[in-house]
PDB file of C-alpha atoms in Angstrom:
ATOM      1  CA  MET H  10       0.555  -2.836  17.843  1.00 88.00           C
ATOM      2  CA  LYS H  11       0.241   0.439  15.961  1.00 96.00           C
ATOM      3  CA  PRO H  12      -2.711   0.367  13.558  1.00 98.00           C
ATOM      4  CA  PHE H  13      -0.995   2.821  11.211  1.00 98.00           C
ATOM      5  CA  GLU H  14       2.673   2.208  10.762  1.00 98.00           C
ATOM      6  CA  ILE H  15       5.712   2.251   8.534  1.00 98.00           C
ATOM      7  CA  VAL H  16       7.782  -0.896   8.918  1.00 98.00           C
ATOM      8  CA  GLU H  17      11.219  -1.971   7.740  1.00 98.00           C
ATOM      9  CA  THR H  18      10.669  -5.724   7.978  1.00 98.00           C
ATOM     10  CA  PRO H  19       8.349  -8.119   6.108  1.00 98.00           C
ATOM     11  CA  ILE H  20       4.684  -7.396   6.802  1.00 98.00           C
ATOM     12  CA  ASN H  21       2.770  -9.921   8.884  1.00 98.00           C
ATOM     13  CA  VAL H  22      -0.698  -9.695   7.306  1.00 98.00           C
ATOM     14  CA  GLN H  23      -2.343 -11.776  10.017  1.00 98.00           C
ATOM     15  CA  LYS H  24      -1.368  -9.211  12.658  1.00 98.00           C
ATOM     16  CA  TYR H  25      -3.389  -6.498  10.910  1.00 98.00           C
ATOM     17  CA  MET H  26      -6.327  -8.825  10.244  1.00 98.00           C
ATOM     18  CA  ASP H  27      -6.397  -9.756  13.909  1.00 98.00           C
ATOM     19  CA  TYR H  28      -6.351  -6.086  14.894  1.00 98.00           C
ATOM     20  CA  VAL H  29      -9.479  -5.200  12.886  1.00 98.00           C
ATOM     21  CA  LEU H  30     -11.481  -8.330  13.689  1.00 98.00           C
ATOM     22  CA  HIS H  31     -14.066  -7.893  16.466  1.00 96.00           C
ATOM     23  CA  PRO H  32     -17.446  -9.421  17.357  1.00 97.00           C
ATOM     24  CA  SER H  33     -19.474  -6.890  15.292  1.00 96.00           C
ATOM     25  CA  ALA H  34     -17.385  -7.436  12.167  1.00 97.00           C
ATOM     26  CA  GLY H  35     -19.248  -9.436   9.556  1.00 97.00           C
ATOM     27  CA  ALA H  36     -16.590  -8.793   6.930  1.00 98.00           C
ATOM     28  CA  VAL H  37     -12.843  -8.346   6.836  1.00 98.00           C
ATOM     29  CA  VAL H  38     -11.242  -7.209   3.580  1.00 98.00           C
ATOM     30  CA  VAL H  39      -7.477  -7.300   3.288  1.00 98.00           C
ATOM     31  CA  PHE H  40      -5.555  -5.731   0.429  1.00 98.00           C
ATOM     32  CA  THR H  41      -1.865  -6.330  -0.103  1.00 98.00           C
ATOM     33  CA  GLY H  42       0.165  -4.411  -2.610  1.00 98.00           C
ATOM     34  CA  ASN H  43       3.009  -6.599  -3.843  1.00 98.00           C
ATOM     35  CA  VAL H  44       6.120  -5.937  -5.878  1.00 98.00           C
ATOM     36  CA  ARG H  45       5.474  -7.097  -9.429  1.00 96.00           C
ATOM     37  CA  GLU H  46       8.126  -8.107 -11.911  1.00 96.00           C
ATOM     38  CA  TRP H  47       6.662  -6.512 -15.049  1.00 94.00           C
ATOM     39  CA  THR H  48       5.138  -3.054 -15.474  1.00 88.00           C
ATOM     40  CA  HIS H  49       4.199  -1.889 -18.963  1.00 87.00           C
ATOM     41  CA  GLY H  50       6.784  -4.227 -20.492  1.00 89.00           C
ATOM     42  CA  VAL H  51       9.608  -3.112 -18.216  1.00 91.00           C
ATOM     43  CA  LYS H  52      11.218  -5.771 -16.007  1.00 95.00           C
ATOM     44  CA  THR H  53      11.639  -4.677 -12.414  1.00 96.00           C
ATOM     45  CA  LEU H  54      14.496  -6.213 -10.433  1.00 97.00           C
ATOM     46  CA  TYR H  55      13.415  -4.772  -7.080  1.00 97.00           C
ATOM     47  CA  LEU H  56      11.888  -1.660  -5.494  1.00 97.00           C
ATOM     48  CA  SER H  57      13.206   0.692  -2.887  1.00 97.00           C
ATOM     49  CA  TYR H  58      10.782   2.675  -0.717  1.00 97.00           C
ATOM     50  CA  GLU H  59      11.536   5.670   1.475  1.00 96.00           C
ATOM     51  CA  ALA H  60       9.193   7.617   3.709  1.00 96.00           C
ATOM     52  CA  TYR H  61       9.073  10.556   6.020  1.00 95.00           C
ATOM     53  CA  ILE H  62       7.930   8.223   8.779  1.00 97.00           C
ATOM     54  CA  PRO H  63       6.313  10.596  11.337  1.00 98.00           C
ATOM     55  CA  MET H  64       4.263  12.329   8.640  1.00 97.00           C
ATOM     56  CA  ALA H  65       3.466   9.090   6.800  1.00 97.00           C
ATOM     57  CA  GLU H  66       2.059   7.454   9.933  1.00 98.00           C
ATOM     58  CA  LYS H  67       0.102  10.623  10.764  1.00 98.00           C
ATOM     59  CA  LYS H  68      -1.403  10.733   7.256  1.00 97.00           C
ATOM     60  CA  MET H  69      -2.321   7.035   7.383  1.00 98.00           C
ATOM     61  CA  ALA H  70      -4.110   7.650  10.704  1.00 98.00           C
ATOM     62  CA  GLU H  71      -5.963  10.567   9.108  1.00 98.00           C
ATOM     63  CA  ILE H  72      -7.046   8.264   6.285  1.00 98.00           C
ATOM     64  CA  GLY H  73      -8.308   5.810   8.899  1.00 98.00           C
ATOM     65  CA  ALA H  74     -10.337   8.597  10.534  1.00 98.00           C
ATOM     66  CA  GLU H  75     -11.764   9.589   7.147  1.00 98.00           C
ATOM     67  CA  MET H  76     -12.815   5.991   6.564  1.00 98.00           C
ATOM     68  CA  GLU H  77     -14.476   5.681   9.967  1.00 97.00           C
ATOM     69  CA  GLU H  78     -16.443   8.854   9.256  1.00 98.00           C
ATOM     70  CA  ARG H  79     -17.521   7.751   5.757  1.00 98.00           C
ATOM     71  CA  TRP H  80     -18.274   4.144   6.705  1.00 98.00           C
ATOM     72  CA  PRO H  81     -19.416   4.053  10.340  1.00 97.00           C
ATOM     73  CA  GLY H  82     -18.459   0.851  12.079  1.00 96.00           C
ATOM     74  CA  VAL H  83     -15.289   0.152  10.096  1.00 98.00           C
ATOM     75  CA  ARG H  84     -12.041  -0.648  11.881  1.00 98.00           C
ATOM     76  CA  VAL H  85      -8.832  -0.048   9.936  1.00 98.00           C
ATOM     77  CA  ALA H  86      -5.154  -1.012  10.081  1.00 98.00           C
ATOM     78  CA  ILE H  87      -2.573   0.053   7.506  1.00 98.00           C
ATOM     79  CA  ALA H  88       1.129  -0.754   7.246  1.00 98.00           C
ATOM     80  CA  HIS H  89       3.597   0.199   4.542  1.00 98.00           C
ATOM     81  CA  ARG H  90       7.059  -1.277   4.255  1.00 98.00           C
ATOM     82  CA  ILE H  91      10.133   0.748   3.342  1.00 98.00           C
ATOM     83  CA  GLY H  92      13.599  -0.332   2.278  1.00 98.00           C
ATOM     84  CA  GLU H  93      14.556  -2.720  -0.489  1.00 98.00           C
ATOM     85  CA  LEU H  94      11.737  -5.052  -1.520  1.00 98.00           C
ATOM     86  CA  GLN H  95      12.065  -8.039  -3.862  1.00 98.00           C
ATOM     87  CA  ILE H  96       9.569  -9.366  -6.409  1.00 98.00           C
ATOM     88  CA  SER H  97       6.366 -10.576  -4.652  1.00 98.00           C
ATOM     89  CA  ASP H  98       7.210  -8.895  -1.330  1.00 98.00           C
ATOM     90  CA  ILE H  99       4.307  -7.077   0.302  1.00 98.00           C
ATOM     91  CA  ALA H 100       4.764  -3.309   0.211  1.00 98.00           C
ATOM     92  CA  VAL H 101       1.469  -2.344   1.818  1.00 98.00           C
ATOM     93  CA  VAL H 102      -1.339  -4.028   3.720  1.00 98.00           C
ATOM     94  CA  ILE H 103      -4.752  -2.508   4.376  1.00 98.00           C
ATOM     95  CA  ALA H 104      -7.099  -4.444   6.647  1.00 98.00           C
ATOM     96  CA  VAL H 105     -10.663  -3.211   7.048  1.00 98.00           C
ATOM     97  CA  SER H 106     -13.509  -4.757   8.989  1.00 98.00           C
ATOM     98  CA  SER H 107     -17.126  -3.689   9.010  1.00 98.00           C
ATOM     99  CA  PRO H 108     -20.502  -5.139   9.894  1.00 97.00           C
ATOM    100  CA  HIS H 109     -21.206  -5.676   6.155  1.00 96.00           C
ATOM    101  CA  ARG H 110     -18.967  -6.552   3.195  1.00 97.00           C
ATOM    102  CA  LYS H 111     -19.841  -3.675   0.868  1.00 97.00           C
ATOM    103  CA  ALA H 112     -18.532  -1.054   3.278  1.00 97.00           C
ATOM    104  CA  ALA H 113     -15.374  -3.077   3.877  1.00 98.00           C
ATOM    105  CA  TYR H 114     -14.635  -3.337   0.142  1.00 98.00           C
ATOM    106  CA  GLU H 115     -15.388   0.323  -0.526  1.00 98.00           C
ATOM    107  CA  ALA H 116     -13.387   1.569   2.437  1.00 98.00           C
ATOM    108  CA  ASN H 117     -10.414  -0.607   1.551  1.00 98.00           C
ATOM    109  CA  GLU H 118     -10.259   0.726  -2.013  1.00 98.00           C
ATOM    110  CA  TYR H 119     -10.602   4.264  -0.692  1.00 98.00           C
ATOM    111  CA  ALA H 120      -7.603   3.701   1.575  1.00 98.00           C
ATOM    112  CA  ILE H 121      -5.150   2.692  -1.170  1.00 97.00           C
ATOM    113  CA  ASP H 122      -6.234   5.586  -3.358  1.00 96.00           C
ATOM    114  CA  ARG H 123      -5.750   8.061  -0.478  1.00 96.00           C
ATOM    115  CA  ILE H 124      -2.368   6.559   0.464  1.00 96.00           C
ATOM    116  CA  LYS H 125      -1.121   7.247  -3.044  1.00 94.00           C
ATOM    117  CA  GLU H 126      -2.510  10.793  -2.872  1.00 94.00           C
ATOM    118  CA  VAL H 127      -1.362  12.070   0.510  1.00 95.00           C
ATOM    119  CA  VAL H 128       1.127   9.803   2.295  1.00 96.00           C
ATOM    120  CA  PRO H 129       4.794  10.830   1.891  1.00 95.00           C
ATOM    121  CA  ILE H 130       6.198   7.523   0.646  1.00 96.00           C
ATOM    122  CA  TRP H 131       8.495   7.422  -2.367  1.00 95.00           C
ATOM    123  CA  LYS H 132       9.231   4.453  -4.595  1.00 95.00           C
ATOM    124  CA  LYS H 133      12.325   3.862  -6.697  1.00 96.00           C
ATOM    125  CA  GLU H 134      12.069   1.207  -9.381  1.00 94.00           C
ATOM    126  CA  ILE H 135      15.265  -0.619 -10.252  1.00 96.00           C
ATOM    127  CA  TRP H 136      15.129  -2.251 -13.690  1.00 94.00           C
ATOM    128  CA  GLU H 137      17.550  -4.362 -15.694  1.00 89.00           C
ATOM    129  CA  ASP H 138      18.717  -1.290 -17.580  1.00 87.00           C
ATOM    130  CA  GLY H 139      18.150   1.622 -15.238  1.00 89.00           C
ATOM    131  CA  GLU H 140      16.297   3.048 -12.308  1.00 91.00           C
ATOM    132  CA  GLU H 141      13.911   5.888 -11.550  1.00 88.00           C
ATOM    133  CA  TRP H 142      12.006   7.447  -8.689  1.00 90.00           C
ATOM    134  CA  ILE H 143       8.324   6.939  -9.399  1.00 81.00           C
ATOM    135  CA  GLY H 144       5.674   9.557  -8.766  1.00 67.00           C
ATOM    136  CA  ALA H 145       2.182  10.307  -9.925  1.00 52.00           C
ATOM    137  CA  GLN H 146       3.697  11.908 -13.013  1.00 45.00           C
ATOM    138  CA  LYS H 147       5.467   8.679 -14.002  1.00 45.00           C
ATOM    139  CA  LYS H 148       5.357   7.593 -17.606  1.00 50.00           C
ATOM    140  CA  TYR H 149       6.973   4.238 -18.281  1.00 51.00           C
ATOM    141  CA  PRO H 150       9.334   3.890 -21.207  1.00 53.00           C
ATOM    142  CA  GLU H 151       7.715   2.296 -24.210  1.00 53.00           C
ATOM    143  CA  LYS H 152       9.278  -1.156 -24.418  1.00 55.00           C
ATOM    144  CA  GLY H 153       6.374  -3.244 -25.591  1.00 51.00           C
ATOM    145  CA  VAL H 154       3.344  -4.863 -24.147  1.00 48.00           C
ATOM    146  CA  GLU H 155       2.964  -5.628 -20.467  1.00 51.00           C
ATOM    147  CA  GLN H 156       3.900  -9.227 -19.713  1.00 47.00           C
ATOM    148  CA  LYS H 157       1.634 -11.472 -17.712  1.00 46.00           C
TER     149      LYS H 157
END
């Protein structure tokens, strides 16, 4: 198994949890980013992700190295799915283990923030009435209040 990978099939979360679990791990924190139906009042039908795979996997590995330096003893696995994803599908999984829970939580949050900053993955949102590539500069159309 590759601990840092781009995949085109549904993500098996257990595989990444198993990878990071080891006898010194007192905590395992797993984050999944899922496709949501509503964002700022806009109904999403599905998402489409693309990536420059060699660079994306390299950047995810660099993030893992950053985490191991900042939180000694952590073990990390990250996978991001590309292609067409439906509502509730898992787009990304980040599994982090550490001897203590605080480091695992902190490192996991750091990972998703860094993925959004440096990993070349692009998301296209397909709505009922349009579509758009989403980047950090994205501003959603004003269509009302976010639905829960």
